[in-house]
Short mmCIF file of C-alpha atoms and ligand atoms in Angstrom, two decimals:
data_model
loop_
_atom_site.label_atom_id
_atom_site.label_comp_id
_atom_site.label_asym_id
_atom_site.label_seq_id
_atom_site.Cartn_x
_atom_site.Cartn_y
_atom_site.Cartn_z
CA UNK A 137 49.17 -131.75 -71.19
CA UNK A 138 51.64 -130.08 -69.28
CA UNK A 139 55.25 -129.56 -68.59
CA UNK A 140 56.23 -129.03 -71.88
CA UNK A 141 59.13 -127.88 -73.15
CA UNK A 142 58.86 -125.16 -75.49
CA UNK A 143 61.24 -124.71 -78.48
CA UNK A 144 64.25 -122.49 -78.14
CA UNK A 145 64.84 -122.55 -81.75
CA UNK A 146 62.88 -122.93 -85.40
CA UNK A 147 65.05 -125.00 -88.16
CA UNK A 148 64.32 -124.17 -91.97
CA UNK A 149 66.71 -124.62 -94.68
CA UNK A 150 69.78 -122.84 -94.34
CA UNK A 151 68.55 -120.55 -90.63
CA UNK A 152 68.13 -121.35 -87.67
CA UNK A 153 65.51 -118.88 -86.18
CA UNK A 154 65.85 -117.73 -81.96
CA UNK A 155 62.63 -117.84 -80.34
CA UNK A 156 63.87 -116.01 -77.10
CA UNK A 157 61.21 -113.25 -78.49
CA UNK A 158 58.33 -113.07 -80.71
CA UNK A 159 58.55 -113.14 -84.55
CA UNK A 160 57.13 -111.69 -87.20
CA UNK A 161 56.21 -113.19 -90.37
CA UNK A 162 55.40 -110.20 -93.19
CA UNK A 163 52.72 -110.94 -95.58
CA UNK A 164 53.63 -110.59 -99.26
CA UNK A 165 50.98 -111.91 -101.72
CA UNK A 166 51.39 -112.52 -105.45
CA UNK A 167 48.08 -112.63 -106.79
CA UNK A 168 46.93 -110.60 -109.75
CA UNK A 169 44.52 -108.22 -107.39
CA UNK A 170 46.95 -107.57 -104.99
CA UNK A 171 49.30 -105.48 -107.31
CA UNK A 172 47.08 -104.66 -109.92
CA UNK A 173 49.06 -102.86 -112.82
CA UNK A 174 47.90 -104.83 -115.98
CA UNK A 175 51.25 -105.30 -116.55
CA UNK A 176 53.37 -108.97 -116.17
CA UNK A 177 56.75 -108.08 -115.14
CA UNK A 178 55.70 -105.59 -112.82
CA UNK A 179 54.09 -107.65 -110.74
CA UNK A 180 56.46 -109.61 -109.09
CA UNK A 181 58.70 -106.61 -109.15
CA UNK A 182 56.14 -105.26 -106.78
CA UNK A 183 56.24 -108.19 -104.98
CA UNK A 184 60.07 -108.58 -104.89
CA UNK A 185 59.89 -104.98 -103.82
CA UNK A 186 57.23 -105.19 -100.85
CA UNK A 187 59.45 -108.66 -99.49
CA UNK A 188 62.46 -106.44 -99.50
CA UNK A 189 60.63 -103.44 -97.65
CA UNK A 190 59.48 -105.91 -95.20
CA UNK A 191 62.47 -106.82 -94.20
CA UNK A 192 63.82 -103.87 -93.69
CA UNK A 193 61.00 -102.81 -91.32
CA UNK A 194 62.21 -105.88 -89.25
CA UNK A 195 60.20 -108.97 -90.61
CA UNK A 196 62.01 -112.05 -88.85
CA UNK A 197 60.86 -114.10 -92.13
CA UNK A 198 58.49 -113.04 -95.59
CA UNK A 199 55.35 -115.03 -96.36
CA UNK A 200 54.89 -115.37 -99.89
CA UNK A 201 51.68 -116.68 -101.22
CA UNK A 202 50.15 -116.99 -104.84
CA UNK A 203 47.28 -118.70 -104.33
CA UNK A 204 44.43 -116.28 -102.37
CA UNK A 205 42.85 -118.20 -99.33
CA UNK A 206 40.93 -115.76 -98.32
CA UNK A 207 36.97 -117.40 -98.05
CA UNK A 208 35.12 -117.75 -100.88
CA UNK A 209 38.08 -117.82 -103.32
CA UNK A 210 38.81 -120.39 -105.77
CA UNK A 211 41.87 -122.44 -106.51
CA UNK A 212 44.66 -121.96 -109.07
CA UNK A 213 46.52 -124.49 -110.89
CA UNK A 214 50.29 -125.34 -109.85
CA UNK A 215 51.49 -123.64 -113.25
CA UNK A 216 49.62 -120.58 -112.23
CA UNK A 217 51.18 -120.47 -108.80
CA UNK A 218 54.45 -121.79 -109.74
CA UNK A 219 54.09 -119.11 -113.04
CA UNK A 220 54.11 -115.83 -110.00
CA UNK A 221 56.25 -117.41 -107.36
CA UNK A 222 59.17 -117.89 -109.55
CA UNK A 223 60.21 -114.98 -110.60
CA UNK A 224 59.91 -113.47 -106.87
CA UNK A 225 61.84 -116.57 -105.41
CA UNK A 226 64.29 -115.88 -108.45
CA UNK A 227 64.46 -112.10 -107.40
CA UNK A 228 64.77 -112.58 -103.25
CA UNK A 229 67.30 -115.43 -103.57
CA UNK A 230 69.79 -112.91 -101.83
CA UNK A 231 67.39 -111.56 -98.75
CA UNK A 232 68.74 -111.92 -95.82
CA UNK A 233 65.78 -113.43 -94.19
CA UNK A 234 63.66 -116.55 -94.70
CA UNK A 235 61.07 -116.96 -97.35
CA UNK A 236 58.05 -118.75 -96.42
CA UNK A 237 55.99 -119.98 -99.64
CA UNK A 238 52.50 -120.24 -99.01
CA UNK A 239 51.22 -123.09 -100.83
CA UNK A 240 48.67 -126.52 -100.59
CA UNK A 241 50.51 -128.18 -103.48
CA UNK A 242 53.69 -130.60 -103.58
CA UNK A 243 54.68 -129.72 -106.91
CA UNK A 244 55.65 -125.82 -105.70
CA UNK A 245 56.19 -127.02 -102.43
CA UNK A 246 59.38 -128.99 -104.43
CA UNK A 247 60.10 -126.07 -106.98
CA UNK A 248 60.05 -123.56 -104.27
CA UNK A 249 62.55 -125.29 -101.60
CA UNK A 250 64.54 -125.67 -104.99
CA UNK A 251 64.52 -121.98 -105.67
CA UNK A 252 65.57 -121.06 -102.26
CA UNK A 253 62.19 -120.91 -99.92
CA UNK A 254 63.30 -121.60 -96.36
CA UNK A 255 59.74 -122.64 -95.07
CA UNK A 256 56.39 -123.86 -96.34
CA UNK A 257 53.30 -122.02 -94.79
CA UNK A 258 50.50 -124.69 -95.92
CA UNK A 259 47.05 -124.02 -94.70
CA UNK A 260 46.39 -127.86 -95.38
CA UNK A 261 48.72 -128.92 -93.16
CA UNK A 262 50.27 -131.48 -95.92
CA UNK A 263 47.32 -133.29 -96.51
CA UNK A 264 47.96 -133.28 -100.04
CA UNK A 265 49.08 -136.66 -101.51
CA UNK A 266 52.78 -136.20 -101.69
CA UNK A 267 53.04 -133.00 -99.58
CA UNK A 268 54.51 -134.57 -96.31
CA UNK A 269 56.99 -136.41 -98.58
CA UNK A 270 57.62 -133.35 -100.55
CA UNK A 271 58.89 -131.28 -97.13
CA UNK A 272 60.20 -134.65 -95.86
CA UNK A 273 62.83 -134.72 -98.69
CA UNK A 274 63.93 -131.18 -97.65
CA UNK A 275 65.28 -129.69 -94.98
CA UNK A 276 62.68 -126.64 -94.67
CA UNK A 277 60.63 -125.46 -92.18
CA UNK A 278 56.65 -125.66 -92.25
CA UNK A 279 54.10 -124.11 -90.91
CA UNK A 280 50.65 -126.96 -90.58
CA UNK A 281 47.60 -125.19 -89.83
CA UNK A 282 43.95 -126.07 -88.93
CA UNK A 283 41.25 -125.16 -91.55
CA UNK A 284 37.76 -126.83 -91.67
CA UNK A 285 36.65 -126.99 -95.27
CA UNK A 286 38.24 -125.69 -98.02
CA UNK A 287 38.41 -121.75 -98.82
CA UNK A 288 35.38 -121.66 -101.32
CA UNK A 289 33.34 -123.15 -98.43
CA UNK A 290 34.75 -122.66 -95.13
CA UNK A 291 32.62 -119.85 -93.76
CA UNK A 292 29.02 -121.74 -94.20
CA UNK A 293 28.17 -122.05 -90.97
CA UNK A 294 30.96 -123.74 -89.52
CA UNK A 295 30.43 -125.76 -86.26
CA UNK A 296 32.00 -127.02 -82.99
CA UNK A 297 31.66 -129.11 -80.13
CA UNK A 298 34.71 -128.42 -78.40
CA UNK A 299 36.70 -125.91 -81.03
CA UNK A 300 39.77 -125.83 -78.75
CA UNK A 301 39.80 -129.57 -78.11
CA UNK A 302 38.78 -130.53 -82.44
CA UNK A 303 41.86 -127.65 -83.55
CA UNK A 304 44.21 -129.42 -81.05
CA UNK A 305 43.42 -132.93 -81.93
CA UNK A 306 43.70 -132.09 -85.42
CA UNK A 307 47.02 -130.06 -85.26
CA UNK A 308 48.74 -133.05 -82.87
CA UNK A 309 47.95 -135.33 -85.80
CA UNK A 310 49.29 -134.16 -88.34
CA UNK A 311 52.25 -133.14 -85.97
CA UNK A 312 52.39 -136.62 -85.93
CA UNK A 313 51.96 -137.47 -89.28
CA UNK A 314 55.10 -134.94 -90.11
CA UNK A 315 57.35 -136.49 -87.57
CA UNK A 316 56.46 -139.92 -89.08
CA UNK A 317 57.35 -139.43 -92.44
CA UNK A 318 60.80 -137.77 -90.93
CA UNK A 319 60.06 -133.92 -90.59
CA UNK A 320 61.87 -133.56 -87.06
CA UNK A 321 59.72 -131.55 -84.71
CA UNK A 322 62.51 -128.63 -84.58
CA UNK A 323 61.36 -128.05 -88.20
CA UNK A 324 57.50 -127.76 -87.32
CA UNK A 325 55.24 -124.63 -86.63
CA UNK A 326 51.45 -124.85 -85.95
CA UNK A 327 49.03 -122.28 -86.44
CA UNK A 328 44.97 -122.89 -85.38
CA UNK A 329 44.07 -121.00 -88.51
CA UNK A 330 42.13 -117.81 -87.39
CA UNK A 331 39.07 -117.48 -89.89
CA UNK A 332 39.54 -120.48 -91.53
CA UNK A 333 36.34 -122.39 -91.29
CA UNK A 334 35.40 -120.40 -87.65
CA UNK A 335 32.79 -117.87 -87.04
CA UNK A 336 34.21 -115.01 -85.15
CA UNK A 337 33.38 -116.76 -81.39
CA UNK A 338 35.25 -119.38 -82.49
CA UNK A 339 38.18 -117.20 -83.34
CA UNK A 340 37.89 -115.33 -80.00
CA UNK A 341 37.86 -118.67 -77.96
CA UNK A 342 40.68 -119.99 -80.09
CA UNK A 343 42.76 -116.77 -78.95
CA UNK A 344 41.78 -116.80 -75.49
CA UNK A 345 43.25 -120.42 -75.09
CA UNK A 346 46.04 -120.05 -77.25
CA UNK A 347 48.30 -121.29 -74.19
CA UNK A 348 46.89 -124.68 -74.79
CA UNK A 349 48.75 -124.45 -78.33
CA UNK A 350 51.85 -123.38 -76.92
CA UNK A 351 51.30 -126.27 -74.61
CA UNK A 352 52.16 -128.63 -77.30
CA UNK A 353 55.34 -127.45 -77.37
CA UNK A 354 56.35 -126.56 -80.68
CA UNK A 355 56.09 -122.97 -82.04
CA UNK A 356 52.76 -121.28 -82.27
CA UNK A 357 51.62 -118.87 -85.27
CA UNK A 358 48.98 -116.76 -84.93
CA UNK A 359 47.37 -114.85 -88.29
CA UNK A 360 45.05 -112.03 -87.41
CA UNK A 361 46.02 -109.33 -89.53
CA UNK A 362 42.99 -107.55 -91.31
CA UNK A 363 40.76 -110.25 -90.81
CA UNK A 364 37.05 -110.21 -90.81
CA UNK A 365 36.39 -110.81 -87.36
CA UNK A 366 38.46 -107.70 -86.83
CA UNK A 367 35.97 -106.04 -88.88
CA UNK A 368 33.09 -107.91 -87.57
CA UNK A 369 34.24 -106.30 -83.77
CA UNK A 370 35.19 -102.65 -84.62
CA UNK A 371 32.87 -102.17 -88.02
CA UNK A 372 35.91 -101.50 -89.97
CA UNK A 373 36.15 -102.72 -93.56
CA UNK A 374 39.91 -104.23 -94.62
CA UNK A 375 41.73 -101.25 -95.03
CA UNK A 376 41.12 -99.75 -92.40
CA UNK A 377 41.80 -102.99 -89.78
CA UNK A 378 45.40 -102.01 -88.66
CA UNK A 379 44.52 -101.03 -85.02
CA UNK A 380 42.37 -104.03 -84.79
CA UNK A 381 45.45 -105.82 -86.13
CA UNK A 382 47.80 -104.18 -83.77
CA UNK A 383 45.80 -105.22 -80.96
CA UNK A 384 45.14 -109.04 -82.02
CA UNK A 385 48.78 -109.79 -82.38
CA UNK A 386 49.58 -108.45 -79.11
CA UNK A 387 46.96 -110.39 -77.29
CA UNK A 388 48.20 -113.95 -79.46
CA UNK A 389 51.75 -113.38 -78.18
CA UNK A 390 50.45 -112.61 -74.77
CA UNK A 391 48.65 -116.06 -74.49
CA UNK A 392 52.30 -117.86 -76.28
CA UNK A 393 52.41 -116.99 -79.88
CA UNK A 394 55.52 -117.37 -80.91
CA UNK A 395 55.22 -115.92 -84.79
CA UNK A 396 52.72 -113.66 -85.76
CA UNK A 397 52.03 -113.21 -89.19
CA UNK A 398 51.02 -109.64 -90.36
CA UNK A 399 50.71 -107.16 -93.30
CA UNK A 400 52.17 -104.41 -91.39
CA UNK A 401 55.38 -105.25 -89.89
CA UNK A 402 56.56 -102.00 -88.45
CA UNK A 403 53.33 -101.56 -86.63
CA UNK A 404 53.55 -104.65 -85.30
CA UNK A 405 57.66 -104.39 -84.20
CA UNK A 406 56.65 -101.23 -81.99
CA UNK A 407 53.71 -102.34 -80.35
CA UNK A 408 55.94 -105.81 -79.71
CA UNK A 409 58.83 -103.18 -78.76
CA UNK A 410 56.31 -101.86 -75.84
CA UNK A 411 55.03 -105.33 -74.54
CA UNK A 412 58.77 -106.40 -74.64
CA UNK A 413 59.49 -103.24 -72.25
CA UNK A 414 57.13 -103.80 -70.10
CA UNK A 415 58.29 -107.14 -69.19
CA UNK A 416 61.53 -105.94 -68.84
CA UNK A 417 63.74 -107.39 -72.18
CA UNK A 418 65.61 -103.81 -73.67
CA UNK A 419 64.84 -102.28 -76.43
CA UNK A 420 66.78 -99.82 -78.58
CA UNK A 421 68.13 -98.29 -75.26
CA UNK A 422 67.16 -95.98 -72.96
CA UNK A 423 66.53 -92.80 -73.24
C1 YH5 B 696 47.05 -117.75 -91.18
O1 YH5 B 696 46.30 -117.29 -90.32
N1 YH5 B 696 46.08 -116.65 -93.26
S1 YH5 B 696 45.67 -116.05 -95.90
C2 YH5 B 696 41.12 -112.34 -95.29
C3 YH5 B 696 41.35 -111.00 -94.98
C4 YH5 B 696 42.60 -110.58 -94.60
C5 YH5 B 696 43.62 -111.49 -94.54
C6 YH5 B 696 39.06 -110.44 -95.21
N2 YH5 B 696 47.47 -117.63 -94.69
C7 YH5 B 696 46.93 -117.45 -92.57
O2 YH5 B 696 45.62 -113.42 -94.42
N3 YH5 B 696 48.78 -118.88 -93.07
C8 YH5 B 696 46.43 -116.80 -94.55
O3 YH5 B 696 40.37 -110.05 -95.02
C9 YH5 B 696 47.79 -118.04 -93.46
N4 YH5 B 696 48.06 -118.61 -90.84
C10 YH5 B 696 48.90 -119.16 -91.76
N5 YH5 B 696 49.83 -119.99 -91.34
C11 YH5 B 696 44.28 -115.17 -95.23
C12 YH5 B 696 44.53 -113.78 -94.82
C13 YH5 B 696 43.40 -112.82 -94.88
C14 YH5 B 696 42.15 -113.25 -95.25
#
């Protein structure tokens, strides 16, 4: 494909999101480990807290997820999710930038448009029954992303022919799929799904062509931040991945990112700040 137009503009709920430069998406999860105090209402404080921080180091919209993807996890139930979103939705209903809900299921896809979310971030890509028709009814955004398996199985040994060609093919139908059921395109992000059933070659040759995403001509996001085959290339264990990070999310919106979703989003703004520079858009000013 070629020619394309890319999108000027991202639609979910109530914004209407520029994409004359890159975005970033901050990470906020809501999962028992993550803020670890024993205690119940001081977890989604911390949460509400962290969303609010991330904004204010710049984040163009806040990813909140409840249900832990990472490989090997299991699944909750939609009364466990719904049970930690809430009261985070309920506390960020006045932040001045979108909230993304991260989320495979229709019944908080629903609640959470209903308690303000902007955007759903599904690593599914609505291929739950009732999930296209549950963002259909609304006017949010959503993110559809490629992922081979499911999380508790993913990683064994996943395989390719073409992994570029399969991740398109995939990604253009359920594109298609969206636009069917009435999700206009202006609406729709896609995202290849870094680490999500890919060893880290595949990851590497997913980045390297990420131009053939952008090709499709909606909005690419590209999730790097702190994962394994960061580790895998600098021998760094998940704390300690921020360069690695740094570096990844530079390179996606070098080959047409568009979002890049990341745990640390004042990093991630300067090294942006720099790339922007060097290609000539201003910055803060000179000095
Ligand atoms: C993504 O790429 N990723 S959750 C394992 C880690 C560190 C981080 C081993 N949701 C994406 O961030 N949504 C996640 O260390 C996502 N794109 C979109 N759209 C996994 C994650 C992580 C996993």
């Amino acid at each position: 494909m070629s020619a394309a137009v890319t999108a000027r503009s991202l639609r979910c709920g109530r914004f209407r999101l520029a994409l004359d430069r890159p975005l970033v998406a901050g990470v906020v999860n809501v999962t028992p480990d993550s803020f670890s105090d024993g205690g119940r209402s001081l977890e989604p404080r911390a949460a509400i807290a962290h969303a609010q921080r991330l904004a204010d180091e710049g984040a163009d919209l806040v990813d909140i997820g409840a249900e832990s993807s990472r490989p090997g996890a299991a699944g909750v139930s939609a009364e466990q999710e719904l049970s930690r979103l809430m009261p985070v939705l309920d506390g960020l209903r006045a932040c001045p930038v979108p909230i993304s809900v991260d989320t495979t299921k229709p019944e908080v896809m629903r609640a959470a448009i209903g308690a303000g979310a902007a955007m759903i971030n599904d690593i599914n890509a609505l291929r739950a029954p009732g999930a296209l028709e549950a963002v259909a009814a609304s006017d949010a955004g959503v993110c559809l992303m490629h992922m081979r398996g499911e999380p508790r199985t993913m990683q064994r040994e996943p395989r390719y022919g073409d992994v570029v060609a399969e991740v398109r093919a995939f990604l253009a139908e359920r594109v298609a799929a969206a636009e069917a059921r009435g999700i206009a395109r202006e609406r729709i992000v896609i995202d290849p799904g870094f680490g999500f059933g890919k060893t880290a070659a595949h990851n590497f040759e997913l980045l390297r062509n990420l131009d053939r995403f952008a090709e499709m001509g909606l909005p690419v996001m590209a999730g790097w931040s702190r994962k394994s085959t960061l580790g895998a290339v600098t021998g760094r264990g998940a704390g300690e991945r921020l360069a690695g990070s740094i570096a990844a999310a530079l390179l996606a919106v070098q080959r047409g990112a568009t979002i890049v979703r990341v745990h640390d989003v004042a990093a991630t703004r300067d090294a942006l700040a720099v790339l922007a520079a060097m290609d000539g858009h201003g910055g803060r000013g000179k000095q």
